[in-house]
Every structure is written in C-alpha cells, then in structure tokens.
PDB file of C-alpha atoms and ligand atoms in Angstrom:
ATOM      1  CA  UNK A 271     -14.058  20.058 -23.227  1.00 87.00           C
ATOM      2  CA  UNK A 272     -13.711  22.838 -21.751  1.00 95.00           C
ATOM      3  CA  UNK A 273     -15.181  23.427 -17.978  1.00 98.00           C
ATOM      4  CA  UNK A 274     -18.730  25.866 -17.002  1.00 98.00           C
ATOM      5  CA  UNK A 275     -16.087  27.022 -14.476  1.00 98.00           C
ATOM      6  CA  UNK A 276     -13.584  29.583 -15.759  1.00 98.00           C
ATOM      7  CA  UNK A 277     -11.061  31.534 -13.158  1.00 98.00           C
ATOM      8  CA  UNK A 278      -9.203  34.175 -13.848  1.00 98.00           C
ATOM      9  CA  UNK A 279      -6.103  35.024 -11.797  1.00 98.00           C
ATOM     10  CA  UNK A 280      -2.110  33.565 -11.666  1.00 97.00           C
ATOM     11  CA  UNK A 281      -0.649  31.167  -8.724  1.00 95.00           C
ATOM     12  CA  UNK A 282       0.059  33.183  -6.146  1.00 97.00           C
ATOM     13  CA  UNK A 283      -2.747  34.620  -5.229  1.00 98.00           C
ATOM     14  CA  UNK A 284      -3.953  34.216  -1.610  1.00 98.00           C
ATOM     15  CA  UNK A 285      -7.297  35.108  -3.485  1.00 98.00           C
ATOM     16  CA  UNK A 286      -7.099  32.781  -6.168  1.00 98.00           C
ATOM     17  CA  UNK A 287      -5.949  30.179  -3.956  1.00 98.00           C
ATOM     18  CA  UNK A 288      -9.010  30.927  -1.774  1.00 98.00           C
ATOM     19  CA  UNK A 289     -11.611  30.279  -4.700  1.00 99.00           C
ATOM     20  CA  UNK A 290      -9.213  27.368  -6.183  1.00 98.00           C
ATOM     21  CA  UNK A 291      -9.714  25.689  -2.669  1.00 99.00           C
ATOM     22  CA  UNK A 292     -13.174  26.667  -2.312  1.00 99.00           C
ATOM     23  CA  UNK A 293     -13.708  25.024  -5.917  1.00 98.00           C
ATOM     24  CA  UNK A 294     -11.851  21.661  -5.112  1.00 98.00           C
ATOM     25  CA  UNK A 295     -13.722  21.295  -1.967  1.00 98.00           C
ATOM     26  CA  UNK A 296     -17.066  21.184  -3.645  1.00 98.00           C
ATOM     27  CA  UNK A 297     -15.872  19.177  -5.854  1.00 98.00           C
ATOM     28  CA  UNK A 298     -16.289  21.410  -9.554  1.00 98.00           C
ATOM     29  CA  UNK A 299     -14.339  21.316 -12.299  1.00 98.00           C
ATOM     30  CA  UNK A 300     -13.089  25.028 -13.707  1.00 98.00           C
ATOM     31  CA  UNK A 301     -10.644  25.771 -15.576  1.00 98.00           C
ATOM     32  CA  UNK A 302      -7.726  28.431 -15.117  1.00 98.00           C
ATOM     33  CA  UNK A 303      -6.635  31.205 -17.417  1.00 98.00           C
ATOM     34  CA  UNK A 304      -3.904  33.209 -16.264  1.00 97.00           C
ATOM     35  CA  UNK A 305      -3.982  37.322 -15.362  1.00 98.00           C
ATOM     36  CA  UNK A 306      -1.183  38.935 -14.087  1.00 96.00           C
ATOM     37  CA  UNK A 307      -2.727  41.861 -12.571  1.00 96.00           C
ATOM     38  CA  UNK A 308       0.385  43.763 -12.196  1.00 92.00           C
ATOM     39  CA  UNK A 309      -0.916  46.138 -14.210  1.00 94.00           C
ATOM     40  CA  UNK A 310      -4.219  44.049 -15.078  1.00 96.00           C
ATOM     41  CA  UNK A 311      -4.620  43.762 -18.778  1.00 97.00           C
ATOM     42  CA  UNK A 312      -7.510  46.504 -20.379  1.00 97.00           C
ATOM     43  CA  UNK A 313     -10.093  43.519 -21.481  1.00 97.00           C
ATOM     44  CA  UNK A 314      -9.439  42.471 -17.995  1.00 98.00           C
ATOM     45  CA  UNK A 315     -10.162  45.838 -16.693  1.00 98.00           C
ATOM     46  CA  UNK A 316     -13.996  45.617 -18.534  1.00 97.00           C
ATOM     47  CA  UNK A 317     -14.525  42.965 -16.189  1.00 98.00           C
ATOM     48  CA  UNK A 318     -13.355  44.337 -12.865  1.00 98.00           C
ATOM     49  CA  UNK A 319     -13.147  47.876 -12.877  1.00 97.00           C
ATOM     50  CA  UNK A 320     -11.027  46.978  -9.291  1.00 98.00           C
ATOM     51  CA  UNK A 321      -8.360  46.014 -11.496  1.00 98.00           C
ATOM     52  CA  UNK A 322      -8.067  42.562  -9.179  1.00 98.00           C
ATOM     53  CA  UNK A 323      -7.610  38.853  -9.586  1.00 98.00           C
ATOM     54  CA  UNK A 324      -9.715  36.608  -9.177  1.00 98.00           C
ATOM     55  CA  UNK A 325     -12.748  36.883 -11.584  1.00 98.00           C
ATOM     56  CA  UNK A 326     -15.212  33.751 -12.196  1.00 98.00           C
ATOM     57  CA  UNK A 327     -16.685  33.155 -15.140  1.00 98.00           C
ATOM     58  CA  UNK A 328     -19.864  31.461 -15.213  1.00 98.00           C
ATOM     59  CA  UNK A 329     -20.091  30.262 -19.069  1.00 98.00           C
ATOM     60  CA  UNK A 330     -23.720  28.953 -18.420  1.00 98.00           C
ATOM     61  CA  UNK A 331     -24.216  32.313 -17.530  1.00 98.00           C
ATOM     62  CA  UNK A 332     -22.205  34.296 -20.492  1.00 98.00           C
ATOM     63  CA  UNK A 333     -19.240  33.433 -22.316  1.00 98.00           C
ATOM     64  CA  UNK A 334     -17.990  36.527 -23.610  1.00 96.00           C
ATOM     65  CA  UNK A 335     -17.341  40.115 -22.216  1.00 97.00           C
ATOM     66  CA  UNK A 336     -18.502  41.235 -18.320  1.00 98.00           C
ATOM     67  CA  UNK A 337     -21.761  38.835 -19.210  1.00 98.00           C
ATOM     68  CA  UNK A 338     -21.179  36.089 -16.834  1.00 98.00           C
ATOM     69  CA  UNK A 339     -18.305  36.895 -15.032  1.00 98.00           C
ATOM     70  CA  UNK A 340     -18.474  37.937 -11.110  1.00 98.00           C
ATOM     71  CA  UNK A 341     -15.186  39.649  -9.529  1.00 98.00           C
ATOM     72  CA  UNK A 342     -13.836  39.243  -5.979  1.00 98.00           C
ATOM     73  CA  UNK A 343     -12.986  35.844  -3.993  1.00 99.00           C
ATOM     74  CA  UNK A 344     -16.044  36.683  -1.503  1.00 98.00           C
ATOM     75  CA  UNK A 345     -18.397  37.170  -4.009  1.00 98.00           C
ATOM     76  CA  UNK A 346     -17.648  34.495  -5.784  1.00 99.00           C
ATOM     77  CA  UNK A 347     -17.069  31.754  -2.914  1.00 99.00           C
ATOM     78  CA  UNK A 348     -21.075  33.015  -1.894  1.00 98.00           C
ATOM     79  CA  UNK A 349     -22.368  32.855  -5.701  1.00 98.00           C
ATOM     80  CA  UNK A 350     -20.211  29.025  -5.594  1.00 98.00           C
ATOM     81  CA  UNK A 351     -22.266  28.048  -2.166  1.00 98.00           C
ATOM     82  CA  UNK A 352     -25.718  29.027  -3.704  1.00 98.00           C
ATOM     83  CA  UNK A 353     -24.761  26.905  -6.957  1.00 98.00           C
ATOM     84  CA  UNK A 354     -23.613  23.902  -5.489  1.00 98.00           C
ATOM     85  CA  UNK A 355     -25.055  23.648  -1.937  1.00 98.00           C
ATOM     86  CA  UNK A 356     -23.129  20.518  -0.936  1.00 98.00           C
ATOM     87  CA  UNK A 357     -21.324  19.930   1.032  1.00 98.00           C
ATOM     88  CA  UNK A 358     -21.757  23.221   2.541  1.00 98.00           C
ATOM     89  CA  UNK A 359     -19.202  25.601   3.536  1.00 98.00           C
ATOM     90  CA  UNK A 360     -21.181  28.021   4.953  1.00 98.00           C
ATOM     91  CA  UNK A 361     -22.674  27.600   8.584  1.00 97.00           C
ATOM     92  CA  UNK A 362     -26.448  27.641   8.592  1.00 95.00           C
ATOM     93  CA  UNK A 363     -27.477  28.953  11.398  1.00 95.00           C
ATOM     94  CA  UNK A 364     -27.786  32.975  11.734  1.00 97.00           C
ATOM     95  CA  UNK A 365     -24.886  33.740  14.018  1.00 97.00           C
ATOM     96  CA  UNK A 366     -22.517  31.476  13.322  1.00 97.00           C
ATOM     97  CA  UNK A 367     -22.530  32.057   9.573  1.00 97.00           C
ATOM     98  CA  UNK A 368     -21.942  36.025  10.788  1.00 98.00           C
ATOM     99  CA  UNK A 369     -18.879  34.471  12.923  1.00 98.00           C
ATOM    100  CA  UNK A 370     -18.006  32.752   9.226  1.00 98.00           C
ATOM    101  CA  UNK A 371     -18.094  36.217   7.824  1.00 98.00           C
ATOM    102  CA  UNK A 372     -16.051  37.907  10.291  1.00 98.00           C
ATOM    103  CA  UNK A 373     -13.275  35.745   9.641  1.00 98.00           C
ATOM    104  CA  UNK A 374     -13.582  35.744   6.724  1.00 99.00           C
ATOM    105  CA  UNK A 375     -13.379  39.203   6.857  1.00 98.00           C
ATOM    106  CA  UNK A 376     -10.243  39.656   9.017  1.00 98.00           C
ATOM    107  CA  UNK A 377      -8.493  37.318   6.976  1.00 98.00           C
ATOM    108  CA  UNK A 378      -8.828  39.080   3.391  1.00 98.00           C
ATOM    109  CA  UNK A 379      -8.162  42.592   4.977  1.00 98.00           C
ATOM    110  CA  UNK A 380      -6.419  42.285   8.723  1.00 98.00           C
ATOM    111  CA  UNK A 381      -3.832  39.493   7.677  1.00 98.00           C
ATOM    112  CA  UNK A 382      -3.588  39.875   3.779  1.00 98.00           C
ATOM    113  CA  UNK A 383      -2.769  43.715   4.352  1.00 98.00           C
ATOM    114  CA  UNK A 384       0.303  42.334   6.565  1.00 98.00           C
ATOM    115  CA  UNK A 385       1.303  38.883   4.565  1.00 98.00           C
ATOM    116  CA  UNK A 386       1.099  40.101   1.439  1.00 97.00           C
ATOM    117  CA  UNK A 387       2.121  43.574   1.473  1.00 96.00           C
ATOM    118  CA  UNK A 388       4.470  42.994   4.255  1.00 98.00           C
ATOM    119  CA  UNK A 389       5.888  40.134   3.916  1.00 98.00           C
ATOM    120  CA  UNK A 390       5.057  37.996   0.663  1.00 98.00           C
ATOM    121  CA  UNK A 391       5.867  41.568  -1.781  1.00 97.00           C
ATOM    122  CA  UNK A 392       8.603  42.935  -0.501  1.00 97.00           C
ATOM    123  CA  UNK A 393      10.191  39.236  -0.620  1.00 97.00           C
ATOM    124  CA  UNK A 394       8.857  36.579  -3.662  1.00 97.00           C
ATOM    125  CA  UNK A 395       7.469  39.365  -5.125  1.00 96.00           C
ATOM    126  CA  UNK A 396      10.602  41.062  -5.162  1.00 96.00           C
ATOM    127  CA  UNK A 397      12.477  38.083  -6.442  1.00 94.00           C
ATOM    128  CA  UNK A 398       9.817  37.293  -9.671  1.00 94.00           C
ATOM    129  CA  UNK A 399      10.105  41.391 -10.588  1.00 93.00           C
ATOM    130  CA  UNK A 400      13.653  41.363 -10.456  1.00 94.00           C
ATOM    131  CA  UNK A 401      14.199  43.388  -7.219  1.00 95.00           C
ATOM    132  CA  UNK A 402      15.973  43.282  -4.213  1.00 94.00           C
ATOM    133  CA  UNK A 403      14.139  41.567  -1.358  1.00 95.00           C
ATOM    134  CA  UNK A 404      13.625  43.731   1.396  1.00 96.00           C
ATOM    135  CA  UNK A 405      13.783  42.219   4.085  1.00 96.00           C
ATOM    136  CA  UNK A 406      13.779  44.957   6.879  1.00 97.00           C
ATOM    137  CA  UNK A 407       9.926  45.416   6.037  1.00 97.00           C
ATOM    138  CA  UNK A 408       9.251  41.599   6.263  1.00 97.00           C
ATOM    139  CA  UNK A 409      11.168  41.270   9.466  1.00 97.00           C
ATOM    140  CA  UNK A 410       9.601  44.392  11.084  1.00 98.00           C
ATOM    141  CA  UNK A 411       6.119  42.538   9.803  1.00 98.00           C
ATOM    142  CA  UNK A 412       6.557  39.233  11.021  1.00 98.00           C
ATOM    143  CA  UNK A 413       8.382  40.332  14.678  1.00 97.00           C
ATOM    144  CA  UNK A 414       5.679  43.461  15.766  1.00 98.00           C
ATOM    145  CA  UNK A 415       2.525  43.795  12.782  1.00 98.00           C
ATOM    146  CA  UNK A 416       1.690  40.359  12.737  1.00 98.00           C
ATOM    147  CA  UNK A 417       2.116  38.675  16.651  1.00 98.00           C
ATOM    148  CA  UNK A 418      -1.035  40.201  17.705  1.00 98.00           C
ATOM    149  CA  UNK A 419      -2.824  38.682  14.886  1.00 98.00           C
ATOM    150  CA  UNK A 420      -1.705  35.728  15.538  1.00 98.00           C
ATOM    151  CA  UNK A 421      -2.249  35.954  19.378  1.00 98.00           C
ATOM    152  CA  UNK A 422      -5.961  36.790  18.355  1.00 98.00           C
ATOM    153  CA  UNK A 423      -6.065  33.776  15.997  1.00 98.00           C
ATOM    154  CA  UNK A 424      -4.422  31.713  18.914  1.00 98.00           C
ATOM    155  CA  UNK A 425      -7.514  31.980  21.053  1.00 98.00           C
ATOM    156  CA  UNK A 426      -9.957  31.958  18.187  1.00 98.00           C
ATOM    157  CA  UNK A 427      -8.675  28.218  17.636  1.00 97.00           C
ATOM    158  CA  UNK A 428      -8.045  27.185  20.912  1.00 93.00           C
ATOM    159  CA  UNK A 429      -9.286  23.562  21.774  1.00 93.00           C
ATOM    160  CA  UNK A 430     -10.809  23.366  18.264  1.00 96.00           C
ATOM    161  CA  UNK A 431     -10.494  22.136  15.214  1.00 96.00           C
ATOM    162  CA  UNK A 432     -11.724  24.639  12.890  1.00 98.00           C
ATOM    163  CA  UNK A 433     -12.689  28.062  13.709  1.00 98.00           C
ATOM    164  CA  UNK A 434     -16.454  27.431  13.756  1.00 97.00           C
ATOM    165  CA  UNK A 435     -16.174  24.674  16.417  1.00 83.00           C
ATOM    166  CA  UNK A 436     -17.265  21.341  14.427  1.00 91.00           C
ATOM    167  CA  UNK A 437     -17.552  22.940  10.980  1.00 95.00           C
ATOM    168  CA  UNK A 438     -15.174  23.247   8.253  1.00 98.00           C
ATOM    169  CA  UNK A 439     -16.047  26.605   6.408  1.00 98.00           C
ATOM    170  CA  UNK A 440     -15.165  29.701   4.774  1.00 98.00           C
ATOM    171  CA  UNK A 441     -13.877  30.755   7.956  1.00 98.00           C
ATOM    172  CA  UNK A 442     -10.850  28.146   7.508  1.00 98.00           C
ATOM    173  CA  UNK A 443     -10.624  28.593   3.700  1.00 99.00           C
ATOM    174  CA  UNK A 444      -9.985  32.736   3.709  1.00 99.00           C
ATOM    175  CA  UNK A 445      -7.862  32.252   6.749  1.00 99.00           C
ATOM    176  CA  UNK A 446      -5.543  29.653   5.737  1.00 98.00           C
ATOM    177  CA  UNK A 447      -5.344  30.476   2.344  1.00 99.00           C
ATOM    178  CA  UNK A 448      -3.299  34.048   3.089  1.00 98.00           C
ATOM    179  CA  UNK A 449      -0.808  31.914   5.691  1.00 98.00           C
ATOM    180  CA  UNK A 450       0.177  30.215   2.655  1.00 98.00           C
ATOM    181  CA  UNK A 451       2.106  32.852   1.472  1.00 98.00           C
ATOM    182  CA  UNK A 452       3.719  32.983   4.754  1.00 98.00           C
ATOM    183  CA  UNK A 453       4.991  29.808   4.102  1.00 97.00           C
ATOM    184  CA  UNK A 454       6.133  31.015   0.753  1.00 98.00           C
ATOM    185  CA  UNK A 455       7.975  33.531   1.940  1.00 98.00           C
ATOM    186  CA  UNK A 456      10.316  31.504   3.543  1.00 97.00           C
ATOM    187  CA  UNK A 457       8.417  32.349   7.074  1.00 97.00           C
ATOM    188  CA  UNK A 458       6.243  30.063   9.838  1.00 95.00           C
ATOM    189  CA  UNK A 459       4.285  30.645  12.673  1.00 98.00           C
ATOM    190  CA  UNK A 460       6.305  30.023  15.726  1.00 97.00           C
ATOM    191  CA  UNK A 461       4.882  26.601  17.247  1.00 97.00           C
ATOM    192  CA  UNK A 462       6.256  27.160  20.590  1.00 98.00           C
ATOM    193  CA  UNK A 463       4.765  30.516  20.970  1.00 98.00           C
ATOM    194  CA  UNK A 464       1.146  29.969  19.014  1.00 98.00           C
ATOM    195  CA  UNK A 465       1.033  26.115  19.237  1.00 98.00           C
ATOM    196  CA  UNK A 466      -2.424  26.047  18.772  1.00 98.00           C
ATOM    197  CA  UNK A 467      -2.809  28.384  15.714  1.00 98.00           C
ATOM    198  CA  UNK A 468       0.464  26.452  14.181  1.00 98.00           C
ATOM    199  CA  UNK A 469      -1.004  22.627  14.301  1.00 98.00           C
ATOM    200  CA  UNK A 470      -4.416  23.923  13.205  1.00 98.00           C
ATOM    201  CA  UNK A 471      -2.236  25.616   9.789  1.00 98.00           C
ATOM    202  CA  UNK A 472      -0.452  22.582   9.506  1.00 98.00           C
ATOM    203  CA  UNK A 473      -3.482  20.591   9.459  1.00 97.00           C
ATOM    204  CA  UNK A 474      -5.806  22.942   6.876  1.00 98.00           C
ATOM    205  CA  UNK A 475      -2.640  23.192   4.848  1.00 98.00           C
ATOM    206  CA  UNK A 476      -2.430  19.365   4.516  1.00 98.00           C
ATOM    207  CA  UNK A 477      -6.271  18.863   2.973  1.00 98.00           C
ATOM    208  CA  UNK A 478      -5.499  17.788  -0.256  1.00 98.00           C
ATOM    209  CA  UNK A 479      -7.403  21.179  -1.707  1.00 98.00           C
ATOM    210  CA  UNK A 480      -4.590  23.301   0.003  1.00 98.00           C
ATOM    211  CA  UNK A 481      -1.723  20.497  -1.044  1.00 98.00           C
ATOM    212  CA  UNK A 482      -2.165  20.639  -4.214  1.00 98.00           C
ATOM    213  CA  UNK A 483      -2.453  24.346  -4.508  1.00 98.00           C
ATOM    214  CA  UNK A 484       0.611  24.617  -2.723  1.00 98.00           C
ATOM    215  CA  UNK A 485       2.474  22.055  -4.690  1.00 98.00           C
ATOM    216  CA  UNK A 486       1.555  23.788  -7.738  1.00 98.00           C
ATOM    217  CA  UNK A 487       2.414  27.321  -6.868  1.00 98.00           C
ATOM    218  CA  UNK A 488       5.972  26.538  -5.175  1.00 97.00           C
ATOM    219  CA  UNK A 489       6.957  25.228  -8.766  1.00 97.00           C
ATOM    220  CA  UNK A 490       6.427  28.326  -9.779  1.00 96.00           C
ATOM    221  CA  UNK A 491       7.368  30.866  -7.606  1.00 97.00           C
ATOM    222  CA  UNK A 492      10.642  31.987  -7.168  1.00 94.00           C
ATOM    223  CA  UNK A 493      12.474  30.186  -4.233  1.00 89.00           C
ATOM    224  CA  UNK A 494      13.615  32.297  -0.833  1.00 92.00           C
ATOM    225  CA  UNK A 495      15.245  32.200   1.919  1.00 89.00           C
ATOM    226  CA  UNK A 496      14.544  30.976   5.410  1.00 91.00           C
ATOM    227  CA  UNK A 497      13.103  34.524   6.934  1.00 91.00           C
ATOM    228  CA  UNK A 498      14.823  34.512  10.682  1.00 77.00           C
TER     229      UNK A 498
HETATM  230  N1  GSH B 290     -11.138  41.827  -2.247  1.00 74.48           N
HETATM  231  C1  GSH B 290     -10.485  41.202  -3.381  1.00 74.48           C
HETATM  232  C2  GSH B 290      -8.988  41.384  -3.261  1.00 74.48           C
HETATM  233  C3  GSH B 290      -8.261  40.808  -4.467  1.00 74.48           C
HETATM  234  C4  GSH B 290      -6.828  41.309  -4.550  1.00 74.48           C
HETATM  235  O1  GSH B 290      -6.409  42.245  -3.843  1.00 74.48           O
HETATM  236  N2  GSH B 290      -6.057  40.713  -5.473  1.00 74.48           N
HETATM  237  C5  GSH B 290      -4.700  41.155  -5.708  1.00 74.48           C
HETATM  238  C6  GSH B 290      -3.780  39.987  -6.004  1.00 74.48           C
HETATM  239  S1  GSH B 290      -3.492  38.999  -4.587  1.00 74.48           S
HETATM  240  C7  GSH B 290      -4.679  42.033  -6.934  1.00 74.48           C
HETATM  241  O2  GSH B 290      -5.275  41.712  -7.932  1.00 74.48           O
HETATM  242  N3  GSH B 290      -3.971  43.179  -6.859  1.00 74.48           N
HETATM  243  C8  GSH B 290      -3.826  44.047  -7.971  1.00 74.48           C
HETATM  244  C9  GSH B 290      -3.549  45.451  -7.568  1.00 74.48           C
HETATM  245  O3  GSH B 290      -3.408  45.709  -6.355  1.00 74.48           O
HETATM  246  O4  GSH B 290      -3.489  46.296  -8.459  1.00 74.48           O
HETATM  247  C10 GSH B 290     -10.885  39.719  -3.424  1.00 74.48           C
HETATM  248  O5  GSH B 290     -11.254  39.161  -2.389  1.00 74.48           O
HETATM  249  O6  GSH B 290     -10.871  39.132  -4.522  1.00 74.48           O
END
C-alpha cells in the first residue's frame, strides 16, 4: 500500500537526505520517487517553479498535480513537525528554536554553497556525468573556503553534544546532512585540527537515520578518491 508520505528527489541530495532523516526520526513511513533535477523534468517544474529537489507530497492532502505537494527541505521539515509533533525536533522555547533556525540556516546556504558546489560537483558529480573531476576547485574548497566554517562550527559544538545543548534538532539534521557529502567526496574533517566538530559528525552520522541514508546512497554513487 502505498505510503500518505511521498518524496520527490534522487540519493544524493544533502536536501533529500535532510527530509529522509527528518522522516525516519519521527518515525513515518513515505515513500520515494526519484527526480533528477539536472534539468528537473516539466511536470516536475508545475510543482516547484524553483526547479529543486526535494518536494513532499502530502496524498491526504492531494494526490495529483501541485494539490498537496509542498517544495523545499525547510518547508517541509516545519509542515513534518506540525503533523507529527513527537518526538519533537524543534526547540520550544522562543530563542532557542531561533538558534535552531540559524543553523539551520547556515547549513543549507553557508556550507551547502561550499560542499556541494565546491567540493561534492566538481568531484562525484563529475564522475556520474561523465566528466573529469576537478579537483583544483575541491582542494582550493576544502584547504581556504571551508576551515573557517568549520572553525565556527568548532566552537558552536564545543563541550556539547548537539548544537542546541541537550536537544537533538533541526539544527543537527540540516547540519550534518550536507557533511555527508563531504564524506562522499572522498574528504573528512581533520580530527586533529576540529576534534570537537569531527566526533560530534561521527556521532550524528552513526544514528541509524543518517546510516542508513548513507549506506544507501554510497551504493549508488559513483566511488572517488581519497581527496588529500
Ligand atoms: N532551498 C532548497 C534547496 C534545494 C536544492 O538546491 N536542491 C538541489 C539538489 S541538492 C537542486 O535541486 N538543484 C537543481 C538546480 O540547481 O537546478 C531546499 O532546502 O530544498
């Protein structure tokens, strides 16, 4: 039977991933049809004018056309909280949920805007199109773009286990969800420089919501090398 739950987006995707993980942690069933939008597909296009994965359909809400389908992973992980309160991944009170945002924020702009067009394209991306890797742009990404992300994110995690001290969130989701295609690009955060930011990837990436969507996507993505 098919699920209420239907995403639309391919493996890959730090923004998929990000609503795929959001999904599994509350526990809903959805199923998964695949868009490539590279370009996006002109039914798809009816549904986000953006021309970006991932859109949610809602089929209690409509199961054909736009009606019931919402685009963008923010939009949709808020519309998913609202749904199905628990367990919440949201903080309640007034600032901290704004910290949550923030984050949230920095992570689907700041870092995907270096991962993914610096580092994850010009490399896997690369590979599945056919192209030469080019790896001068991911270097040049990883050793001066990214450090002073990652020097922010350093302090931001400091002593803690999640980002909002005590509370598993959004926050963690949108963040850790683009550093997996870090790790699919062949490329880690250095443990002996950001120790704290490293062990606090290592142990988001190991929740089985992230595991499996990491499993999943490395058996289809094209395999690369070690990025030095
Ligand atoms: N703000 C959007 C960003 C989504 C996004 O950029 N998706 C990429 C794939 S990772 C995409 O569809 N790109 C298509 C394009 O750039 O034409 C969200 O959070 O969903």
């Amino acid at each position: 039977m098919a699920a209420e739950l239907l995403l639309y987006g391919v493996k890959g995707s730090p923004f998929v991933r990000k609503v795929e993980v959001f999904l599994a942690e509350k526990g809903l069933a959805f199923d998964i049809e695949a868009v490539m939008p590279f370009p996006a597909p002109d039914w798809f296009v009816q549904l986000n004018p953006a021309k970006r994965i991932p859109v949610l359909r809602d089929r209690s809400v409509g199961t054909e056309g736009p009606a019931g389908t919402l685009p963008d992973s923010s939009v949709i992980c808020a519309y998913l909280e609202r749904k199905q309160p628990s367990p919440a991944l949201y903080p309640q009170d007034a600032w901290s949920h704004a910290r949550a945002l923030w984050y949230e924020e920095f992570a689907d702009s700041e870092l995907a805007a270096r991962i993914g067009a610096g580092i994850f394209r010009p490399l896997v991306l690369s590979r599945l199109f056919g192209r030469e890797p080019d790896l001068a742009t991911a270097r040049k990404t990883l050793s001066e773009d990214l450090p002073p992300h990652f020097d922010y994110l350093e302090r931001e995690v400091e002593g803690r286990e999640f980002l909002l001290d005590g509370i598993y969130s959004i926050a963690d989701i949108a963040v850790a969800s683009q550093f997996v295609n870090l790790l699919h690009a062949g490329a880690r955060v250095d443990a002996t420089r950001w120790p704290g930011l490293a062990a606090y990837l290592s142990r988001l990436h190991a929740r089985p919501s992230f595991a499996a969507c990491i499993v999943a996507e490395r058996k289809v993505l094209p395999k690369v090398e070690a990025l030095d």
